[in-house]
PDB file of N, CA and C in Angstrom:
ATOM      1  N   MET N   1       0.881  -0.855  -0.127  1.00 51.00           N
ATOM      2  CA  MET N   1       0.143   0.024   0.156  1.00 51.00           C
ATOM      3  C   MET N   1       1.321   1.541   0.037  1.00 51.00           C
ATOM      4  N   LYS N   2       0.325   2.019  -0.508  1.00 61.00           N
ATOM      5  CA  LYS N   2       1.138   3.585  -1.051  1.00 61.00           C
ATOM      6  C   LYS N   2       0.860   4.330   0.100  1.00 61.00           C
ATOM      7  N   VAL N   3       1.935   4.793   1.370  1.00 61.00           N
ATOM      8  CA  VAL N   3       1.101   5.701   2.380  1.00 61.00           C
ATOM      9  C   VAL N   3       0.359   6.970   1.883  1.00 61.00           C
ATOM     10  N   ILE N   4       1.396   7.784   0.992  1.00 60.00           N
ATOM     11  CA  ILE N   4       0.532   8.843   0.545  1.00 60.00           C
ATOM     12  C   ILE N   4      -0.582   9.260   0.158  1.00 60.00           C
ATOM     13  N   PRO N   5      -0.828   8.328  -0.689  1.00 65.00           N
ATOM     14  CA  PRO N   5      -2.128   8.205  -1.590  1.00 65.00           C
ATOM     15  C   PRO N   5      -3.226   7.947  -0.161  1.00 65.00           C
ATOM     16  N   TRP N   6      -2.993   6.945   0.429  1.00 61.00           N
ATOM     17  CA  TRP N   6      -3.355   6.175   0.899  1.00 61.00           C
ATOM     18  C   TRP N   6      -4.178   7.509   2.203  1.00 61.00           C
ATOM     19  N   LEU N   7      -3.441   7.988   2.611  1.00 57.00           N
ATOM     20  CA  LEU N   7      -3.329   9.174   3.912  1.00 57.00           C
ATOM     21  C   LEU N   7      -4.550  10.503   3.221  1.00 57.00           C
ATOM     22  N   LYS N   8      -3.822  10.667   1.696  1.00 62.00           N
ATOM     23  CA  LYS N   8      -4.703  12.180   1.670  1.00 62.00           C
ATOM     24  C   LYS N   8      -6.293  11.366   1.233  1.00 62.00           C
ATOM     25  N   SER N   9      -6.193  10.227   0.956  1.00 67.00           N
ATOM     26  CA  SER N   9      -7.706   9.585   0.872  1.00 67.00           C
ATOM     27  C   SER N   9      -8.570   9.570   2.097  1.00 67.00           C
ATOM     28  N   LYS N  10      -8.219   9.050   2.855  1.00 68.00           N
ATOM     29  CA  LYS N  10      -8.900   9.084   4.163  1.00 68.00           C
ATOM     30  C   LYS N  10      -8.672  10.456   5.243  1.00 68.00           C
ATOM     31  N   THR N  11      -7.707  11.220   4.876  1.00 73.00           N
ATOM     32  CA  THR N  11      -7.641  12.088   5.960  1.00 73.00           C
ATOM     33  C   THR N  11      -8.093  13.601   5.529  1.00 73.00           C
ATOM     34  N   THR N  12      -7.987  14.568   6.247  1.00 82.00           N
ATOM     35  CA  THR N  12      -7.882  15.847   6.395  1.00 82.00           C
ATOM     36  C   THR N  12      -6.349  16.180   6.140  1.00 82.00           C
ATOM     37  N   ARG N  13      -6.233  17.101   4.996  1.00 81.00           N
ATOM     38  CA  ARG N  13      -5.106  18.006   5.138  1.00 81.00           C
ATOM     39  C   ARG N  13      -4.793  18.468   6.703  1.00 81.00           C
ATOM     40  N   GLU N  14      -4.873  18.791   7.252  1.00 88.00           N
ATOM     41  CA  GLU N  14      -4.394  18.913   8.868  1.00 88.00           C
ATOM     42  C   GLU N  14      -3.733  17.436   9.501  1.00 88.00           C
ATOM     43  N   GLN N  15      -4.766  16.831   9.322  1.00 84.00           N
ATOM     44  CA  GLN N  15      -4.497  15.497   9.937  1.00 84.00           C
ATOM     45  C   GLN N  15      -3.426  14.767   9.564  1.00 84.00           C
ATOM     46  N   GLN N  16      -3.077  15.116   7.714  1.00 82.00           N
ATOM     47  CA  GLN N  16      -1.800  14.259   6.787  1.00 82.00           C
ATOM     48  C   GLN N  16      -0.474  15.385   7.815  1.00 82.00           C
ATOM     49  N   GLU N  17      -0.762  16.954   7.774  1.00 88.00           N
ATOM     50  CA  GLU N  17       0.724  17.226   8.257  1.00 88.00           C
ATOM     51  C   GLU N  17       0.956  17.182   9.800  1.00 88.00           C
ATOM     52  N   TYR N  18      -0.522  16.850  10.571  1.00 90.00           N
ATOM     53  CA  TYR N  18       0.260  16.422  11.889  1.00 90.00           C
ATOM     54  C   TYR N  18       1.064  15.066  11.984  1.00 90.00           C
ATOM     55  N   LEU N  19       0.206  14.380  11.160  1.00 90.00           N
ATOM     56  CA  LEU N  19       0.688  12.846  11.290  1.00 90.00           C
ATOM     57  C   LEU N  19       2.245  12.824  11.021  1.00 90.00           C
ATOM     58  N   LEU N  20       2.644  13.263   9.712  1.00 90.00           N
ATOM     59  CA  LEU N  20       3.670  13.373   8.973  1.00 90.00           C
ATOM     60  C   LEU N  20       5.206  14.378   9.629  1.00 90.00           C
ATOM     61  N   ALA N  21       4.364  15.233  10.439  1.00 93.00           N
ATOM     62  CA  ALA N  21       5.008  16.548  11.923  1.00 93.00           C
ATOM     63  C   ALA N  21       5.418  15.273  13.260  1.00 93.00           C
ATOM     64  N   THR N  22       4.327  14.721  13.418  1.00 95.00           N
ATOM     65  CA  THR N  22       4.848  13.785  14.589  1.00 95.00           C
ATOM     66  C   THR N  22       5.661  12.822  14.394  1.00 95.00           C
ATOM     67  N   VAL N  23       6.010  12.004  13.163  1.00 95.00           N
ATOM     68  CA  VAL N  23       6.967  11.675  12.587  1.00 95.00           C
ATOM     69  C   VAL N  23       8.231  11.673  12.682  1.00 95.00           C
ATOM     70  N   ARG N  24       8.159  12.901  11.753  1.00 94.00           N
ATOM     71  CA  ARG N  24       9.524  13.991  12.000  1.00 94.00           C
ATOM     72  C   ARG N  24      10.068  14.315  13.446  1.00 94.00           C
ATOM     73  N   VAL N  25       9.263  14.555  14.100  1.00 94.00           N
ATOM     74  CA  VAL N  25      10.172  14.661  15.371  1.00 94.00           C
ATOM     75  C   VAL N  25       9.734  13.746  16.591  1.00 94.00           C
ATOM     76  N   LEU N  26       9.594  12.669  16.451  1.00 95.00           N
ATOM     77  CA  LEU N  26       9.836  11.315  17.004  1.00 95.00           C
ATOM     78  C   LEU N  26      11.448  10.649  16.016  1.00 95.00           C
ATOM     79  N   VAL N  27      11.879  10.909  14.816  1.00 94.00           N
ATOM     80  CA  VAL N  27      12.672  10.422  14.221  1.00 94.00           C
ATOM     81  C   VAL N  27      13.715  11.426  15.085  1.00 94.00           C
ATOM     82  N   TYR N  28      13.572  12.546  15.264  1.00 93.00           N
ATOM     83  CA  TYR N  28      14.434  13.601  15.185  1.00 93.00           C
ATOM     84  C   TYR N  28      15.195  13.025  16.852  1.00 93.00           C
ATOM     85  N   ALA N  29      13.992  13.409  17.447  1.00 95.00           N
ATOM     86  CA  ALA N  29      14.128  12.664  18.791  1.00 95.00           C
ATOM     87  C   ALA N  29      14.695  11.701  19.910  1.00 95.00           C
ATOM     88  N   ALA N  30      14.248  10.224  18.517  1.00 95.00           N
ATOM     89  CA  ALA N  30      14.975   8.778  18.366  1.00 95.00           C
ATOM     90  C   ALA N  30      16.583   9.326  18.501  1.00 95.00           C
ATOM     91  N   GLU N  31      16.697  10.119  17.418  1.00 92.00           N
ATOM     92  CA  GLU N  31      18.412  10.338  16.937  1.00 92.00           C
ATOM     93  C   GLU N  31      19.281  11.276  18.103  1.00 92.00           C
ATOM     94  N   GLN N  32      17.939  11.697  19.147  1.00 93.00           N
ATOM     95  CA  GLN N  32      19.110  12.638  20.311  1.00 93.00           C
ATOM     96  C   GLN N  32      18.908  11.706  21.446  1.00 93.00           C
ATOM     97  N   LEU N  33      17.712  10.700  21.421  1.00 95.00           N
ATOM     98  CA  LEU N  33      18.351  10.047  22.642  1.00 95.00           C
ATOM     99  C   LEU N  33      19.306   9.079  22.299  1.00 95.00           C
ATOM    100  N   TYR N  34      19.239   8.150  20.870  1.00 94.00           N
ATOM    101  CA  TYR N  34      20.083   7.089  21.157  1.00 94.00           C
ATOM    102  C   TYR N  34      21.604   7.041  20.403  1.00 94.00           C
ATOM    103  N   GLY N  35      21.698   8.328  19.535  1.00 89.00           N
ATOM    104  CA  GLY N  35      22.582   8.667  18.687  1.00 89.00           C
ATOM    105  C   GLY N  35      23.185   7.731  17.617  1.00 89.00           C
ATOM    106  N   SER N  36      24.249   7.905  16.804  1.00 85.00           N
ATOM    107  CA  SER N  36      24.331   7.497  15.840  1.00 85.00           C
ATOM    108  C   SER N  36      24.152   5.821  16.009  1.00 85.00           C
ATOM    109  N   GLY N  37      24.070   5.170  15.015  1.00 86.00           N
ATOM    110  CA  GLY N  37      23.497   4.132  14.796  1.00 86.00           C
ATOM    111  C   GLY N  37      22.663   3.609  15.658  1.00 86.00           C
ATOM    112  N   LYS N  38      22.372   2.083  16.625  1.00 91.00           N
ATOM    113  CA  LYS N  38      21.438   1.223  17.317  1.00 91.00           C
ATOM    114  C   LYS N  38      19.792   1.759  16.448  1.00 91.00           C
ATOM    115  N   GLY N  39      20.043   1.388  14.849  1.00 90.00           N
ATOM    116  CA  GLY N  39      18.725   2.130  14.115  1.00 90.00           C
ATOM    117  C   GLY N  39      17.877   1.209  14.821  1.00 90.00           C
ATOM    118  N   GLU N  40      17.480  -0.372  15.464  1.00 93.00           N
ATOM    119  CA  GLU N  40      16.379  -0.645  15.619  1.00 93.00           C
ATOM    120  C   GLU N  40      15.758   0.141  17.035  1.00 93.00           C
ATOM    121  N   ALA N  41      16.803   0.189  18.091  1.00 95.00           N
ATOM    122  CA  ALA N  41      16.631   1.026  18.590  1.00 95.00           C
ATOM    123  C   ALA N  41      15.481   1.952  18.259  1.00 95.00           C
ATOM    124  N   LYS N  42      15.724   2.716  17.415  1.00 95.00           N
ATOM    125  CA  LYS N  42      15.530   3.755  17.361  1.00 95.00           C
ATOM    126  C   LYS N  42      14.104   3.670  16.819  1.00 95.00           C
ATOM    127  N   LEU N  43      14.035   2.463  15.625  1.00 94.00           N
ATOM    128  CA  LEU N  43      13.069   2.599  15.183  1.00 94.00           C
ATOM    129  C   LEU N  43      11.684   1.995  16.043  1.00 94.00           C
ATOM    130  N   GLN N  44      12.168   1.069  16.604  1.00 96.00           N
ATOM    131  CA  GLN N  44      11.350   1.004  18.054  1.00 96.00           C
ATOM    132  C   GLN N  44      10.550   1.588  19.133  1.00 96.00           C
ATOM    133  N   TYR N  45      11.629   2.913  18.942  1.00 96.00           N
ATOM    134  CA  TYR N  45      10.923   4.130  19.634  1.00 96.00           C
ATOM    135  C   TYR N  45       9.664   4.801  18.980  1.00 96.00           C
ATOM    136  N   VAL N  46      10.330   5.008  17.870  1.00 96.00           N
ATOM    137  CA  VAL N  46       9.609   5.909  16.638  1.00 96.00           C
ATOM    138  C   VAL N  46       8.200   5.246  17.022  1.00 96.00           C
ATOM    139  N   GLN N  47       7.958   3.669  16.606  1.00 96.00           N
ATOM    140  CA  GLN N  47       6.933   2.719  16.947  1.00 96.00           C
ATOM    141  C   GLN N  47       6.144   3.028  17.913  1.00 96.00           C
ATOM    142  N   ASP N  48       6.730   2.734  19.270  1.00 96.00           N
ATOM    143  CA  ASP N  48       6.119   2.946  20.094  1.00 96.00           C
ATOM    144  C   ASP N  48       5.135   4.022  20.925  1.00 96.00           C
ATOM    145  N   GLU N  49       6.194   4.975  20.058  1.00 96.00           N
ATOM    146  CA  GLU N  49       5.207   6.516  20.695  1.00 96.00           C
ATOM    147  C   GLU N  49       4.683   6.967  19.610  1.00 96.00           C
ATOM    148  N   LEU N  50       4.395   6.376  18.674  1.00 95.00           N
ATOM    149  CA  LEU N  50       3.622   6.917  17.546  1.00 95.00           C
ATOM    150  C   LEU N  50       1.895   5.864  18.126  1.00 95.00           C
ATOM    151  N   GLU N  51       2.261   4.250  18.385  1.00 95.00           N
ATOM    152  CA  GLU N  51       1.090   3.666  19.192  1.00 95.00           C
ATOM    153  C   GLU N  51       0.555   4.120  20.541  1.00 95.00           C
ATOM    154  N   ALA N  52       1.761   4.718  20.953  1.00 96.00           N
ATOM    155  CA  ALA N  52       1.209   5.725  22.296  1.00 96.00           C
ATOM    156  C   ALA N  52       0.734   6.442  21.833  1.00 96.00           C
ATOM    157  N   ARG N  53       0.785   7.170  20.659  1.00 95.00           N
ATOM    158  CA  ARG N  53      -0.409   8.508  20.423  1.00 95.00           C
ATOM    159  C   ARG N  53      -1.660   7.626  19.785  1.00 95.00           C
ATOM    160  N   GLY N  54      -1.747   6.508  19.433  1.00 93.00           N
ATOM    161  CA  GLY N  54      -2.893   6.514  18.357  1.00 93.00           C
ATOM    162  C   GLY N  54      -3.157   6.163  17.130  1.00 93.00           C
ATOM    163  N   LEU N  55      -1.702   6.646  16.907  1.00 91.00           N
ATOM    164  CA  LEU N  55      -0.955   6.503  15.363  1.00 91.00           C
ATOM    165  C   LEU N  55      -0.734   5.154  14.984  1.00 91.00           C
ATOM    166  N   SER N  56      -0.743   5.543  13.858  1.00 87.00           N
ATOM    167  CA  SER N  56       0.414   3.967  12.635  1.00 87.00           C
ATOM    168  C   SER N  56       0.493   4.625  11.386  1.00 87.00           C
ATOM    169  N   VAL N  57       1.494   4.231  10.722  1.00 88.00           N
ATOM    170  CA  VAL N  57       2.256   4.868  10.030  1.00 88.00           C
ATOM    171  C   VAL N  57       2.791   3.613   9.454  1.00 88.00           C
ATOM    172  N   ASP N  58       2.973   3.511   7.790  1.00 87.00           N
ATOM    173  CA  ASP N  58       4.191   2.370   7.628  1.00 87.00           C
ATOM    174  C   ASP N  58       5.322   2.938   7.347  1.00 87.00           C
ATOM    175  N   MET N  59       6.535   1.727   7.543  1.00 91.00           N
ATOM    176  CA  MET N  59       7.504   2.365   7.799  1.00 91.00           C
ATOM    177  C   MET N  59       7.995   2.738   6.794  1.00 91.00           C
ATOM    178  N   PRO N  60       7.341   3.463   5.139  1.00 91.00           N
ATOM    179  CA  PRO N  60       8.089   3.848   4.074  1.00 91.00           C
ATOM    180  C   PRO N  60       7.932   5.727   4.813  1.00 91.00           C
ATOM    181  N   ALA N  61       7.140   6.060   5.373  1.00 90.00           N
ATOM    182  CA  ALA N  61       6.852   7.207   6.261  1.00 90.00           C
ATOM    183  C   ALA N  61       7.818   7.601   7.049  1.00 90.00           C
ATOM    184  N   ILE N  62       8.190   6.417   7.892  1.00 93.00           N
ATOM    185  CA  ILE N  62       9.835   7.098   8.693  1.00 93.00           C
ATOM    186  C   ILE N  62      10.950   6.792   8.303  1.00 93.00           C
ATOM    187  N   GLU N  63      11.367   5.895   7.181  1.00 93.00           N
ATOM    188  CA  GLU N  63      12.275   5.696   6.181  1.00 93.00           C
ATOM    189  C   GLU N  63      12.256   7.413   5.569  1.00 93.00           C
ATOM    190  N   ALA N  64      11.349   8.112   5.448  1.00 92.00           N
ATOM    191  CA  ALA N  64      11.820   8.743   4.460  1.00 92.00           C
ATOM    192  C   ALA N  64      11.575  10.634   5.450  1.00 92.00           C
ATOM    193  N   ALA N  65      11.537  10.237   6.429  1.00 92.00           N
ATOM    194  CA  ALA N  65      11.407  11.349   7.533  1.00 92.00           C
ATOM    195  C   ALA N  65      13.248  11.167   7.691  1.00 92.00           C
ATOM    196  N   VAL N  66      13.809   9.440   8.169  1.00 92.00           N
ATOM    197  CA  VAL N  66      14.831   9.383   8.558  1.00 92.00           C
ATOM    198  C   VAL N  66      15.946   9.963   7.577  1.00 92.00           C
ATOM    199  N   ARG N  67      15.497   9.890   6.387  1.00 91.00           N
ATOM    200  CA  ARG N  67      16.199  10.455   5.151  1.00 91.00           C
ATOM    201  C   ARG N  67      16.601  11.564   4.727  1.00 91.00           C
ATOM    202  N   GLU N  68      14.700  12.244   4.917  1.00 91.00           N
ATOM    203  CA  GLU N  68      15.226  13.880   5.480  1.00 91.00           C
ATOM    204  C   GLU N  68      16.319  14.333   6.496  1.00 91.00           C
ATOM    205  N   MET N  69      15.987  13.340   7.854  1.00 90.00           N
ATOM    206  CA  MET N  69      17.128  14.280   8.716  1.00 90.00           C
ATOM    207  C   MET N  69      18.439  14.168   8.242  1.00 90.00           C
ATOM    208  N   ASN N  70      18.598  12.975   7.477  1.00 88.00           N
ATOM    209  CA  ASN N  70      19.518  12.637   7.449  1.00 88.00           C
ATOM    210  C   ASN N  70      20.213  13.670   6.096  1.00 88.00           C
ATOM    211  N   LEU N  71      19.942  13.436   5.234  1.00 88.00           N
ATOM    212  CA  LEU N  71      19.783  14.681   3.751  1.00 88.00           C
ATOM    213  C   LEU N  71      20.564  16.520   4.552  1.00 88.00           C
ATOM    214  N   LEU N  72      19.132  16.722   5.906  1.00 85.00           N
ATOM    215  CA  LEU N  72      19.115  18.458   6.539  1.00 85.00           C
ATOM    216  C   LEU N  72      20.619  17.982   7.155  1.00 85.00           C
ATOM    217  N   GLY N  73      21.256  17.373   7.525  1.00 79.00           N
ATOM    218  CA  GLY N  73      21.941  17.044   8.779  1.00 79.00           C
ATOM    219  C   GLY N  73      23.487  17.057   7.228  1.00 79.00           C
ATOM    220  N   SER N  74      23.740  16.818   6.537  1.00 75.00           N
ATOM    221  CA  SER N  74      24.684  17.039   5.496  1.00 75.00           C
ATOM    222  C   SER N  74      24.824  17.825   5.015  1.00 75.00           C
ATOM    223  N   TRP N  75      23.364  18.439   4.690  1.00 71.00           N
ATOM    224  CA  TRP N  75      23.435  20.111   3.699  1.00 71.00           C
ATOM    225  C   TRP N  75      23.920  20.688   5.312  1.00 71.00           C
ATOM    226  N   GLU N  76      23.639  20.424   6.404  1.00 67.00           N
ATOM    227  CA  GLU N  76      24.564  21.324   7.364  1.00 67.00           C
ATOM    228  C   GLU N  76      25.889  21.232   7.853  1.00 67.00           C
ATOM    229  N   VAL N  77      26.486  20.191   7.371  1.00 68.00           N
ATOM    230  CA  VAL N  77      27.818  20.024   7.796  1.00 68.00           C
ATOM    231  C   VAL N  77      28.639  20.831   6.355  1.00 68.00           C
ATOM    232  N   ALA N  78      27.978  20.533   5.417  1.00 69.00           N
ATOM    233  CA  ALA N  78      28.595  20.941   4.089  1.00 69.00           C
ATOM    234  C   ALA N  78      28.737  22.364   4.021  1.00 69.00           C
ATOM    235  N   ILE N  79      27.719  23.532   4.506  1.00 76.00           N
ATOM    236  CA  ILE N  79      27.079  25.097   5.313  1.00 76.00           C
ATOM    237  C   ILE N  79      28.418  25.171   5.872  1.00 76.00           C
ATOM    238  N   GLU N  80      28.216  24.054   6.975  1.00 73.00           N
ATOM    239  CA  GLU N  80      29.328  25.269   8.070  1.00 73.00           C
ATOM    240  C   GLU N  80      30.725  24.906   7.841  1.00 73.00           C
ATOM    241  N   GLN N  81      31.144  23.614   6.677  1.00 73.00           N
ATOM    242  CA  GLN N  81      32.621  23.886   6.378  1.00 73.00           C
ATOM    243  C   GLN N  81      32.935  24.972   5.666  1.00 73.00           C
ATOM    244  N   GLU N  82      31.828  25.092   4.646  1.00 74.00           N
ATOM    245  CA  GLU N  82      31.851  26.464   3.905  1.00 74.00           C
ATOM    246  C   GLU N  82      32.356  27.131   4.497  1.00 74.00           C
ATOM    247  N   VAL N  83      31.420  28.069   5.623  1.00 73.00           N
ATOM    248  CA  VAL N  83      31.746  29.065   6.477  1.00 73.00           C
ATOM    249  C   VAL N  83      32.741  28.757   7.040  1.00 73.00           C
ATOM    250  N   GLU N  84      33.328  28.232   7.534  1.00 74.00           N
ATOM    251  CA  GLU N  84      34.770  27.939   7.873  1.00 74.00           C
ATOM    252  C   GLU N  84      35.941  28.254   7.892  1.00 74.00           C
ATOM    253  N   THR N  85      35.706  27.501   6.222  1.00 74.00           N
ATOM    254  CA  THR N  85      36.975  27.771   4.697  1.00 74.00           C
ATOM    255  C   THR N  85      36.714  29.626   4.240  1.00 74.00           C
ATOM    256  N   ASP N  86      35.370  30.141   3.873  1.00 69.00           N
ATOM    257  CA  ASP N  86      35.506  31.409   4.004  1.00 69.00           C
ATOM    258  C   ASP N  86      35.833  32.309   4.958  1.00 69.00           C
ATOM    259  N   ASP N  87      35.751  31.832   6.892  1.00 64.00           N
ATOM    260  CA  ASP N  87      36.530  32.824   7.047  1.00 64.00           C
ATOM    261  C   ASP N  87      37.848  33.029   7.916  1.00 64.00           C
ATOM    262  N   GLY N  88      38.303  31.558   7.207  1.00 61.00           N
ATOM    263  CA  GLY N  88      39.997  31.410   7.334  1.00 61.00           C
ATOM    264  C   GLY N  88      40.464  31.804   6.164  1.00 61.00           C
ATOM    265  N   GLU N  89      39.653  32.456   5.070  1.00 59.00           N
ATOM    266  CA  GLU N  89      40.484  32.869   3.887  1.00 59.00           C
ATOM    267  C   GLU N  89      40.811  34.599   4.442  1.00 59.00           C
ATOM    268  N   ASP N  90      40.411  35.121   5.385  1.00 52.00           N
ATOM    269  CA  ASP N  90      40.491  36.989   5.624  1.00 52.00           C
ATOM    270  C   ASP N  90      42.493  37.220   5.262  1.00 52.00           C
TER     271      ASP N  90
END
């Protein structure tokens, strides 16, 4: 089952935004709590927290949030390195 088309057909826009935002927050929280690695523990944390909130999300939605977090983290590192390089050229 495709998550996004199913979500759109069964929920309002506000509900969709809440669900996806909740997944993102929980993914970021899991990363803060467990650090790098420990993927199984982080996944379990996200799934348990979603269940505690009465929410059910397919793995692709969680994986997309993880991918988004990793991409944003890579961009932040690249920007920081560029700024440090620019600062050193004075």
